[in-house]
Short mmCIF file of C-alpha atoms in Angstrom, two decimals:
data_model
loop_
_atom_site.label_atom_id
_atom_site.label_comp_id
_atom_site.label_asym_id
_atom_site.label_seq_id
_atom_site.Cartn_x
_atom_site.Cartn_y
_atom_site.Cartn_z
CA MET O 250 109.00 101.52 113.24
CA SER O 251 111.16 104.04 111.38
CA THR O 252 114.41 105.29 112.89
CA GLU O 253 117.24 107.53 111.81
CA HIS O 254 119.06 104.59 110.26
CA GLY O 255 116.18 102.72 108.69
CA TRP O 256 113.36 100.63 110.04
CA ARG O 257 112.95 97.79 112.45
CA PHE O 258 110.28 95.63 114.03
CA ASP O 259 109.12 97.03 117.35
CA ALA O 260 107.11 94.02 118.44
CA ALA O 261 108.86 94.20 121.81
CA ALA O 262 106.95 97.41 122.46
CA ALA O 263 103.66 95.52 122.20
CA PRO O 264 101.94 94.65 125.50
CA HIS O 265 103.43 91.42 126.80
CA ARG O 266 100.15 90.59 128.51
CA LEU O 267 98.25 90.51 125.27
CA LEU O 268 98.10 86.73 125.06
CA PRO O 269 97.07 86.14 128.72
CA SER O 270 94.26 88.67 128.31
CA VAL O 271 93.10 86.95 125.13
CA ARG O 272 93.31 83.65 126.95
CA ALA O 273 91.31 84.97 129.91
CA ARG O 274 88.67 86.63 127.75
CA SER O 275 88.27 83.50 125.67
CA THR O 276 87.95 81.34 128.78
CA VAL O 277 85.36 83.63 130.36
CA SER O 278 83.43 83.82 127.11
CA ALA O 279 83.40 80.04 126.76
CA VAL O 280 82.22 79.60 130.36
CA LEU O 281 79.49 82.22 129.95
CA VAL O 282 78.24 80.71 126.70
CA VAL O 283 78.21 77.18 128.09
CA GLY O 284 76.69 78.45 131.36
CA LEU O 285 73.88 80.11 129.44
CA GLY O 286 73.35 76.92 127.48
CA LEU O 287 73.27 74.82 130.63
CA THR O 288 70.82 77.24 132.26
CA LEU O 289 68.49 77.02 129.29
CA ALA O 290 68.87 73.25 129.25
CA GLY O 291 68.14 73.08 133.00
CA GLY O 292 65.02 75.21 132.57
CA LEU O 293 63.88 72.97 129.73
CA ILE O 294 64.50 69.85 131.83
CA PHE O 295 62.53 71.35 134.74
CA TYR O 296 59.63 72.29 132.47
CA VAL O 297 59.47 68.90 130.78
CA LEU O 298 59.79 66.99 134.08
CA GLN O 299 57.11 69.07 135.82
CA ARG O 300 54.77 68.75 132.85
CA SER O 301 55.29 65.01 132.77
CA LEU O 302 54.72 64.57 136.53
CA ILE O 303 51.65 66.80 136.64
CA GLY O 304 50.29 65.14 133.53
CA GLY O 305 50.53 61.79 135.32
CA LEU O 306 48.74 63.21 138.37
CA ASN O 307 45.96 64.61 136.18
CA ARG O 308 45.46 61.29 134.44
CA ALA O 309 45.27 59.52 137.81
CA ALA O 310 42.77 62.14 139.05
CA ASP O 311 40.62 61.72 135.91
CA ALA O 312 40.54 57.98 136.49
CA ARG O 313 39.58 58.50 140.13
CA VAL O 314 36.79 60.93 139.16
CA SER O 315 35.36 58.38 136.72
CA GLU O 316 35.60 55.67 139.34
CA VAL O 317 33.78 57.77 141.99
CA ALA O 318 31.11 58.75 139.45
CA GLY O 319 30.46 55.07 138.79
CA GLN O 320 30.27 54.28 142.51
CA LEU O 321 27.87 57.19 143.11
CA GLU O 322 25.53 55.92 140.45
CA LEU O 323 25.82 52.36 141.73
CA ILE O 324 25.55 52.67 145.54
CA GLY O 325 24.29 56.19 146.18
CA GLU O 326 25.58 59.02 148.38
CA GLY O 327 25.10 57.37 151.77
CA ASP O 328 27.05 54.23 151.07
CA LEU O 329 29.56 56.18 148.98
CA ASP O 330 30.78 58.15 152.00
CA THR O 331 31.48 54.90 153.86
CA GLN O 332 33.16 53.40 150.83
CA LEU O 333 35.42 56.42 150.31
CA LYS O 334 36.60 56.43 153.91
CA LYS O 335 37.29 52.70 153.69
CA GLU O 336 39.38 53.12 150.52
CA GLN O 337 41.36 56.11 151.79
CA ASN O 338 44.00 53.95 153.45
CA GLN O 339 44.65 52.30 150.09
CA ARG O 340 44.72 55.54 148.09
CA ASP O 341 47.10 57.77 149.98
CA GLY O 342 47.77 61.06 148.25
CA GLN O 343 44.22 61.77 147.04
CA TRP O 344 41.23 63.48 148.64
CA VAL O 345 37.73 63.01 147.32
CA GLN O 346 34.64 65.09 148.00
CA VAL O 347 31.16 64.74 146.59
CA LEU O 348 29.05 67.90 146.85
CA ARG O 349 25.29 68.02 146.77
CA GLY O 350 24.39 71.33 145.21
CA ASP O 351 26.95 74.04 145.75
CA ALA O 352 28.12 73.62 149.32
CA VAL O 353 26.86 70.41 151.02
CA VAL O 354 29.52 67.71 151.33
CA SER O 355 27.63 64.42 150.98
CA ALA O 356 30.63 62.11 150.84
CA SER O 357 34.33 62.51 151.62
CA THR O 358 37.49 60.51 152.19
CA TRP O 359 38.16 62.05 155.63
CA ASP O 360 36.18 63.02 158.69
CA SER O 361 36.19 66.77 158.87
CA ASP O 362 33.86 69.70 159.04
CA GLN O 363 35.89 71.36 156.34
CA GLY O 364 33.77 72.71 153.56
CA PRO O 365 34.42 72.29 149.82
CA ILE O 366 38.11 72.44 148.98
CA THR O 367 37.49 74.30 145.71
CA GLY O 368 35.01 76.72 144.29
CA LEU O 369 34.86 75.02 140.90
CA ARG O 370 31.33 73.98 139.93
CA PRO O 371 31.17 72.28 136.53
CA GLN O 372 27.97 71.49 134.68
CA VAL O 373 26.76 67.94 134.26
CA GLY O 374 29.24 66.01 132.14
CA GLN O 375 31.80 68.86 132.30
CA THR O 376 35.28 68.39 133.78
CA ILE O 377 37.15 71.40 135.16
CA ARG O 378 40.64 71.28 136.62
CA GLU O 379 42.99 73.74 138.23
CA GLU O 380 45.78 73.90 135.65
CA ALA O 381 49.31 74.00 136.96
CA GLY O 382 51.38 77.12 136.28
CA LEU O 383 55.08 77.21 135.35
CA LEU O 384 56.21 76.70 138.97
CA LYS O 385 53.02 75.06 140.28
CA ILE O 386 54.83 72.00 141.54
CA LEU O 387 56.98 74.18 143.82
CA ASP O 388 53.94 76.04 145.29
CA THR O 389 53.80 75.04 148.99
CA THR O 390 50.67 77.14 149.75
CA ARG O 391 48.50 74.91 147.54
CA PRO O 392 50.13 71.45 147.66
CA PHE O 393 47.58 69.64 145.49
CA LEU O 394 45.89 69.61 142.12
CA VAL O 395 42.11 69.61 141.76
CA VAL O 396 39.93 67.90 139.15
CA THR O 397 36.15 68.41 139.26
CA ARG O 398 33.27 66.89 137.29
CA GLY O 399 29.55 67.58 137.31
CA VAL O 400 27.27 64.50 137.47
CA ASP O 401 23.49 64.05 137.62
CA TYR O 402 22.16 62.38 140.75
CA ASP O 403 18.42 62.06 141.38
CA GLY O 404 17.72 65.03 139.13
CA ASN O 405 20.25 67.23 140.92
CA THR O 406 23.77 68.28 139.93
CA ASP O 407 26.46 66.81 142.17
CA THR O 408 30.12 67.77 141.97
CA ILE O 409 32.86 65.19 142.33
CA ILE O 410 36.15 66.72 143.53
CA VAL O 411 39.47 64.86 143.47
CA ALA O 412 42.48 66.64 145.03
CA THR O 413 45.81 64.96 144.30
CA PHE O 414 48.83 65.83 146.46
CA TYR O 415 52.17 66.12 144.67
CA SER O 416 54.62 66.15 147.57
CA GLY O 417 56.41 63.11 146.14
CA GLN O 418 56.68 64.73 142.74
CA ARG O 419 57.90 67.94 144.37
CA ASP O 420 60.65 66.00 146.13
CA THR O 421 61.70 64.50 142.81
CA VAL O 422 61.89 67.93 141.19
CA LEU O 423 63.78 69.41 144.13
CA LYS O 424 66.33 66.61 143.99
CA MET O 425 66.73 67.19 140.27
CA LEU O 426 67.24 70.92 140.83
CA LEU O 427 69.74 70.18 143.60
CA VAL O 428 71.72 67.90 141.31
CA LEU O 429 71.69 70.50 138.56
CA GLY O 430 72.62 73.28 140.98
CA VAL O 431 75.63 71.34 142.21
CA SER O 432 76.75 69.75 138.95
CA PHE O 433 76.44 72.83 136.74
CA PRO O 434 78.97 74.98 138.67
CA LEU O 435 81.35 72.02 138.88
CA LEU O 436 80.93 71.41 135.17
CA LEU O 437 81.54 75.10 134.40
CA ALA O 438 84.63 75.14 136.62
CA ALA O 439 85.99 72.03 134.88
CA LEU O 440 85.17 73.54 131.51
CA GLY O 441 86.91 76.81 132.42
CA ALA O 442 90.03 74.94 133.55
CA LEU O 443 90.03 72.80 130.41
CA VAL O 444 89.57 75.82 128.11
CA TRP O 445 92.32 77.70 129.98
CA VAL O 446 94.76 74.81 129.53
CA MET O 447 93.82 74.15 125.90
CA LEU O 448 94.04 77.84 124.98
CA GLY O 449 97.42 78.02 126.68
CA ARG O 450 98.66 75.18 124.53
CA ALA O 451 97.07 76.61 121.40
CA LEU O 452 98.50 80.11 121.97
CA ARG O 453 101.98 78.96 122.98
CA PRO O 454 103.15 78.92 119.33
CA VAL O 455 101.73 82.43 118.89
CA GLU O 456 103.75 83.60 121.89
CA GLU O 457 106.84 81.97 120.42
CA ILE O 458 106.19 83.76 117.13
CA ARG O 459 105.74 87.07 118.95
CA ALA O 460 108.91 86.58 120.98
CA ARG O 461 110.92 85.69 117.91
CA VAL O 462 109.59 88.65 115.91
CA ALA O 463 110.34 90.94 118.87
CA ARG O 464 114.04 90.11 118.46
CA VAL O 465 114.08 90.96 114.75
CA ASP O 466 115.56 94.32 113.74
CA GLU O 467 117.23 95.81 110.69
CA ARG O 468 120.56 94.23 111.61
CA ASP O 469 119.17 90.70 111.88
CA LEU O 470 116.62 89.84 109.23
CA ASP O 471 117.92 86.30 108.80
CA ASP O 472 115.98 84.99 111.80
CA ARG O 473 112.69 83.23 111.15
CA VAL O 474 109.77 82.29 113.37
CA PRO O 475 109.21 78.62 114.25
CA VAL O 476 106.54 76.87 112.20
CA PRO O 477 104.52 74.40 114.31
CA PRO O 478 104.02 70.92 112.80
CA THR O 479 100.24 71.38 112.71
CA ARG O 480 98.24 72.32 109.61
CA ASP O 481 96.10 75.01 111.18
CA GLU O 482 95.78 78.79 111.22
CA ILE O 483 98.77 79.23 113.54
CA ALA O 484 101.02 77.27 111.20
CA ARG O 485 99.78 79.41 108.31
CA LEU O 486 100.42 82.52 110.43
CA ALA O 487 104.01 81.40 111.02
CA VAL O 488 104.50 80.71 107.32
CA THR O 489 103.02 84.12 106.46
CA MET O 490 105.32 85.83 108.97
CA ASN O 491 108.34 84.10 107.46
CA GLU O 492 107.24 85.08 103.97
CA MET O 493 106.85 88.67 105.16
CA LEU O 494 110.36 88.56 106.65
CA ASP O 495 111.64 87.19 103.35
CA ARG O 496 110.05 90.11 101.51
CA LEU O 497 111.41 92.61 104.02
CA GLN O 498 114.87 91.11 103.79
CA ALA O 499 114.71 91.19 99.99
CA ALA O 500 113.46 94.79 100.09
CA GLN O 501 116.23 95.76 102.49
CA LYS O 502 118.82 94.06 100.29
CA ALA O 503 117.41 95.79 97.21
CA GLN O 504 117.37 99.13 99.03
CA ARG O 505 120.98 98.79 100.12
CA GLN O 506 122.00 97.61 96.64
CA PHE O 507 120.09 100.52 95.11
CA VAL O 508 121.86 103.04 97.36
CA SER O 509 125.22 101.41 96.68
CA ASP O 510 124.70 101.36 92.91
CA ALA O 511 123.37 104.91 92.83
CA SER O 512 126.37 106.08 94.87
CA HIS O 513 128.70 104.26 92.50
CA GLU O 514 127.04 105.75 89.43
CA LEU O 515 127.18 109.27 90.87
CA ARG O 516 130.72 108.91 92.15
CA SER O 517 132.24 108.59 88.66
CA PRO O 518 130.84 111.83 87.17
CA LEU O 519 131.53 113.66 90.42
CA ALA O 520 135.14 112.48 90.32
CA THR O 521 135.40 113.61 86.70
CA LEU O 522 133.96 117.01 87.56
CA SER O 523 136.29 117.40 90.53
CA ALA O 524 139.37 116.46 88.50
CA THR O 525 138.37 118.74 85.64
CA LEU O 526 137.88 121.68 87.97
CA GLU O 527 141.30 121.10 89.47
CA VAL O 528 142.86 121.16 86.01
CA VAL O 529 140.98 124.33 85.11
CA ASP O 530 142.01 126.04 88.34
CA SER O 531 145.69 125.22 87.77
CA ASP O 532 145.67 126.57 84.20
CA VAL O 533 146.32 130.30 84.28
CA SER O 534 146.13 130.61 80.51
CA GLY O 535 142.42 129.73 80.35
CA ARG O 536 142.82 127.30 77.47
CA ALA O 537 141.98 124.28 79.65
CA TRP O 538 138.50 125.65 80.34
CA ALA O 539 137.73 125.88 76.63
CA GLU O 540 138.97 122.33 76.08
CA LEU O 541 137.33 120.75 79.14
CA ARG O 542 134.02 122.59 79.05
CA PRO O 543 132.38 119.89 76.85
CA VAL O 544 133.52 117.25 79.35
CA LEU O 545 131.93 119.14 82.23
CA GLN O 546 128.75 119.65 80.26
CA ASN O 547 128.55 115.97 79.28
CA GLU O 548 129.09 114.75 82.84
CA THR O 549 126.59 117.27 84.19
CA GLU O 550 123.96 116.15 81.70
CA ARG O 551 124.68 112.53 82.55
CA MET O 552 124.21 113.23 86.27
CA GLY O 553 120.97 115.07 85.52
CA VAL O 554 119.60 112.13 83.53
CA LEU O 555 120.66 109.70 86.24
CA VAL O 556 119.01 111.73 89.01
CA GLN O 557 115.83 112.11 86.92
CA ASN O 558 115.68 108.37 86.33
CA LEU O 559 116.25 107.66 90.02
CA LEU O 560 113.42 110.02 90.95
CA LEU O 561 111.11 108.39 88.42
CA LEU O 562 111.79 104.90 89.81
CA ALA O 563 111.45 106.16 93.39
CA ARG O 564 108.04 107.66 92.62
CA ALA O 565 107.01 104.42 90.90
CA ASP O 566 107.96 102.46 94.01
CA ASP O 567 106.25 104.88 96.36
CA GLN O 568 102.95 105.72 94.71
CA GLY O 569 103.07 104.34 91.18
CA LEU O 570 103.60 106.20 87.95
CA LYS O 571 101.21 109.01 87.16
CA ILE O 572 99.87 108.19 83.71
CA VAL O 573 98.15 110.94 81.73
CA SER O 574 95.83 109.03 79.41
CA VAL O 575 95.12 110.57 76.04
CA GLU O 576 94.72 109.09 72.57
CA VAL O 577 98.13 108.06 71.26
CA ASP O 578 99.01 106.84 67.75
CA LEU O 579 101.68 104.22 68.36
CA ASP O 580 102.56 104.07 64.68
CA ASP O 581 103.39 107.79 64.70
CA LEU O 582 105.63 107.40 67.76
CA VAL O 583 107.48 104.48 66.20
CA MET O 584 107.96 106.23 62.87
CA GLU O 585 109.29 109.33 64.64
CA GLU O 586 111.78 107.20 66.54
CA ALA O 587 112.82 105.49 63.32
CA ARG O 588 113.50 108.90 61.70
CA ARG O 589 115.58 109.95 64.68
CA LEU O 590 117.64 106.76 64.58
CA ARG O 591 118.24 107.01 60.80
CA SER O 592 119.42 110.60 61.13
CA SER O 593 121.74 109.96 64.07
CA SER O 594 123.35 106.67 63.06
CA SER O 595 124.49 104.64 60.06
CA LEU O 596 122.36 101.62 61.06
CA GLU O 597 119.75 100.11 58.79
CA VAL O 598 116.29 100.67 60.28
CA PRO O 599 113.60 98.39 58.70
CA LEU O 600 110.14 99.68 59.63
CA SER O 601 106.82 97.83 59.58
CA VAL O 602 103.76 99.50 61.13
CA VAL O 603 99.98 99.38 61.07
CA PRO O 604 97.78 102.19 62.43
CA VAL O 605 97.19 101.56 66.15
CA ARG O 606 95.65 104.03 68.57
CA ILE O 607 95.52 103.46 72.32
CA LEU O 608 94.93 105.45 75.50
CA GLY O 609 98.20 106.29 77.16
CA ASP O 610 100.82 108.84 78.11
CA PRO O 611 102.59 109.94 74.91
CA TYR O 612 105.63 111.31 76.74
CA LYS O 613 106.24 108.14 78.76
CA LEU O 614 105.51 105.86 75.81
CA GLY O 615 108.02 107.89 73.80
CA GLN O 616 110.50 107.35 76.62
CA VAL O 617 109.87 103.60 76.37
CA LEU O 618 110.65 103.62 72.63
CA ARG O 619 113.72 105.82 73.12
CA ASN O 620 115.15 103.54 75.81
CA LEU O 621 114.49 100.38 73.81
CA VAL O 622 115.97 101.85 70.62
CA ASP O 623 119.02 103.20 72.50
CA ASN O 624 119.53 99.78 74.08
CA ALA O 625 119.28 98.05 70.67
CA THR O 626 121.59 100.62 69.08
CA ARG O 627 124.17 100.04 71.76
CA TYR O 628 124.55 96.36 70.82
CA ALA O 629 123.47 96.24 67.14
CA GLN O 630 126.06 95.57 64.45
CA SER O 631 124.20 96.94 61.45
CA THR O 632 120.41 96.69 61.90
CA VAL O 633 117.71 97.84 64.31
CA ALA O 634 114.17 96.93 63.17
CA LEU O 635 110.95 98.50 64.50
CA THR O 636 107.53 96.89 64.17
CA VAL O 637 104.02 97.90 65.23
CA THR O 638 101.13 95.47 64.80
CA THR O 639 98.04 94.17 66.58
CA ALA O 640 96.88 90.82 67.93
CA GLY O 641 93.21 90.91 68.86
CA THR O 642 92.81 93.65 71.46
CA THR O 643 96.55 93.94 72.05
CA ALA O 644 98.98 96.32 70.42
CA LEU O 645 102.51 95.00 69.86
CA ILE O 646 105.71 97.01 69.58
CA MET O 647 108.82 95.00 68.64
CA VAL O 648 112.38 96.28 68.64
CA ASP O 649 114.90 93.87 67.03
CA ASP O 650 118.65 94.06 66.60
CA ASP O 651 121.39 91.88 65.12
CA GLY O 652 123.66 92.05 68.13
CA PRO O 653 124.87 89.26 70.42
CA GLY O 654 121.41 88.70 71.92
CA ILE O 655 120.55 87.97 75.55
CA ALA O 656 120.98 84.57 77.18
CA PRO O 657 117.74 82.98 78.51
CA GLY O 658 119.01 83.18 82.08
CA ASP O 659 119.53 86.94 81.81
CA ARG O 660 116.21 87.91 80.19
CA ASP O 661 114.60 88.74 83.50
CA ARG O 662 117.72 90.29 85.01
CA VAL O 663 117.96 92.96 82.33
CA PHE O 664 114.91 94.68 83.87
CA GLU O 665 116.55 94.93 87.29
CA ARG O 666 118.04 98.24 88.30
CA PHE O 667 121.72 98.97 87.68
CA VAL O 668 122.16 95.64 85.89
CA ARG O 669 124.68 95.64 83.05
CA LEU O 670 125.19 92.23 81.53
CA ASP O 671 128.65 93.11 80.24
CA GLU O 672 130.44 94.67 83.20
CA SER O 673 133.61 95.12 81.10
CA ARG O 674 131.94 97.76 78.90
CA ASP O 675 132.72 101.37 79.70
CA ARG O 676 130.02 103.63 81.07
CA ALA O 677 129.49 105.32 77.75
CA SER O 678 128.34 102.11 76.10
CA GLY O 679 126.87 100.31 79.06
CA GLY O 680 124.76 103.11 80.55
CA ALA O 681 123.68 103.23 84.17
CA GLY O 682 121.39 100.20 83.95
CA LEU O 683 118.16 102.15 84.53
CA GLY O 684 116.71 102.38 81.02
CA LEU O 685 115.08 98.95 80.88
CA PRO O 686 113.73 99.09 84.47
CA ILE O 687 112.05 102.39 83.54
CA VAL O 688 110.63 100.74 80.42
CA ARG O 689 109.07 97.96 82.49
CA GLU O 690 107.58 100.39 85.04
CA VAL O 691 106.02 102.55 82.31
CA VAL O 692 104.63 99.53 80.41
CA ARG O 693 103.13 98.10 83.60
CA GLY O 694 101.70 101.53 84.37
CA HIS O 695 99.81 101.20 81.09
CA HIS O 696 98.56 97.72 82.15
CA GLY O 697 100.85 96.09 79.60
CA ASP O 698 103.80 93.73 79.65
CA ILE O 699 107.26 93.43 78.11
CA ALA O 700 109.29 90.34 77.26
CA VAL O 701 112.66 89.51 75.73
CA GLY O 702 113.25 86.87 73.10
CA VAL O 703 115.26 86.09 69.98
CA SER O 704 115.19 88.46 67.02
CA PRO O 705 114.84 87.20 63.42
CA TYR O 706 118.06 89.17 62.82
CA GLY O 707 119.94 87.00 65.32
CA GLY O 708 120.06 89.40 68.23
CA ALA O 709 117.52 90.32 70.88
CA ARG O 710 113.85 91.19 70.46
CA PHE O 711 112.06 93.38 73.01
CA GLN O 712 108.30 92.96 72.63
CA VAL O 713 105.91 95.40 74.34
CA GLN O 714 102.25 94.44 74.71
CA LEU O 715 99.72 97.20 75.40
CA PRO O 716 95.92 96.87 75.65
CA ILE O 717 93.84 98.55 72.94
CA THR O 718 90.98 100.38 74.68
CA ILE O 719 89.76 102.41 71.71
CA ASP O 720 87.44 100.96 69.06
CA GLN O 721 89.22 101.01 65.74
CA ALA O 722 89.35 99.14 62.48
CA ALA O 723 93.04 98.23 62.42
CA GLY O 724 93.93 95.67 59.78
CA LEU O 725 96.59 93.04 60.24
CA LEU O 726 99.74 92.68 58.25
CA PRO O 727 99.75 90.02 55.55
CA GLY O 728 100.12 86.64 57.12
CA GLU O 729 99.09 87.82 60.64
CA THR O 730 96.61 85.62 62.49
CA GLY O 731 95.62 87.95 65.28
CA GLU O 732 97.51 85.91 67.86
CA ILE O 733 100.33 87.27 69.99
CA PRO O 734 103.57 85.84 68.52
CA VAL O 735 105.55 83.58 70.81
CA LEU O 736 109.10 84.79 71.39
CA GLY O 737 111.82 82.34 70.46
CA SER O 738 114.18 80.84 73.01
#
């Protein structure tokens, strides 16, 4: 969250009940999902068990029908009635009726005036049964299953009816449902408690991370969140949070250093301007103004360049450089810079170019060359060499000098802002330390790269690599292989 004095984490403003609500929602979701699964599993168990039990009853009824049909053919209807009543005590759970025609009960397992127990009338040799529905075994209004078969007896069609009671099977199913009805809620309660405890343990490191981050502000970026010893997502979250804090701390340090360096760079010309104005004010003759006017103009121009460079870098940090892409002849830019350097200095300026055309911003690319040449001129003893060549689809610009060179450990630092490798140099020779950072930002804005190495002249070589996005027939210099040359160490 931004404040008047900077920024800070405002994690403390986040709802402190976030984790318990996540924990509760996760627990409820787990219980609901498992409960749905158990319900489906219970329904499947009930269906399979009922189908199995009723299937067994049907097979027993089919066997009984076949047995009665054999007895009817063997002993006839009269003796069959006596035989069925005699066997009833041994076959509890089944009723048998033999119908003559459609309604006359000729034989039965019990003494009763009750008529036929079903209206099913199959043809001779046909078996018809009352199929059980989904909840048939729980139907108390019709507590039996019926299997019927038509048989031929003395030229007439008799119907054998076997009704099988399933009270025992119903008791088995009811006990199973009772066990499921009691065990499922207990299982869900145990599952909910287990998930609640496990989620609490799993989210405890997240709460510790949140609490630690809540204490972080702009005055204390050294604190880091605890990293649990596990190798899971929470450990990676903690590592990511620490890496983010490292980046924020580095950005804060860079921001403070940037403000400090910019203030230091502006303080010197402002002090010069203030002192000069005091001298001019105290001189009533007016001669001091004529003598000190160039000093004021020089310091004012220097401040203007410094402010312009600061704005350019600030825009690059905020939203990137705005690159206006047009066709640019790099060889023309380099030759123009070579003419400028030859006319403004006594240095030798060897030049080696091949025609190279790319898409880019000519003004910003010219600024890159100007900054690199000014940097080389500042340290060169007698020579600054400029080269333009190609390597495959890459354009190369090389600026060499015969100065003291740059140590390997400083070749990355020279692109940092306000860095001057020789702090003992005066400001006129050392600059503000923004030229090379601007060069790197512009080159990267063109999707290129820049590196520092050793020059063949003994000093430093700055090598800019830019992609060639325009078809062209650019030849290589004699001896070139088309490969990007490796900078020396």
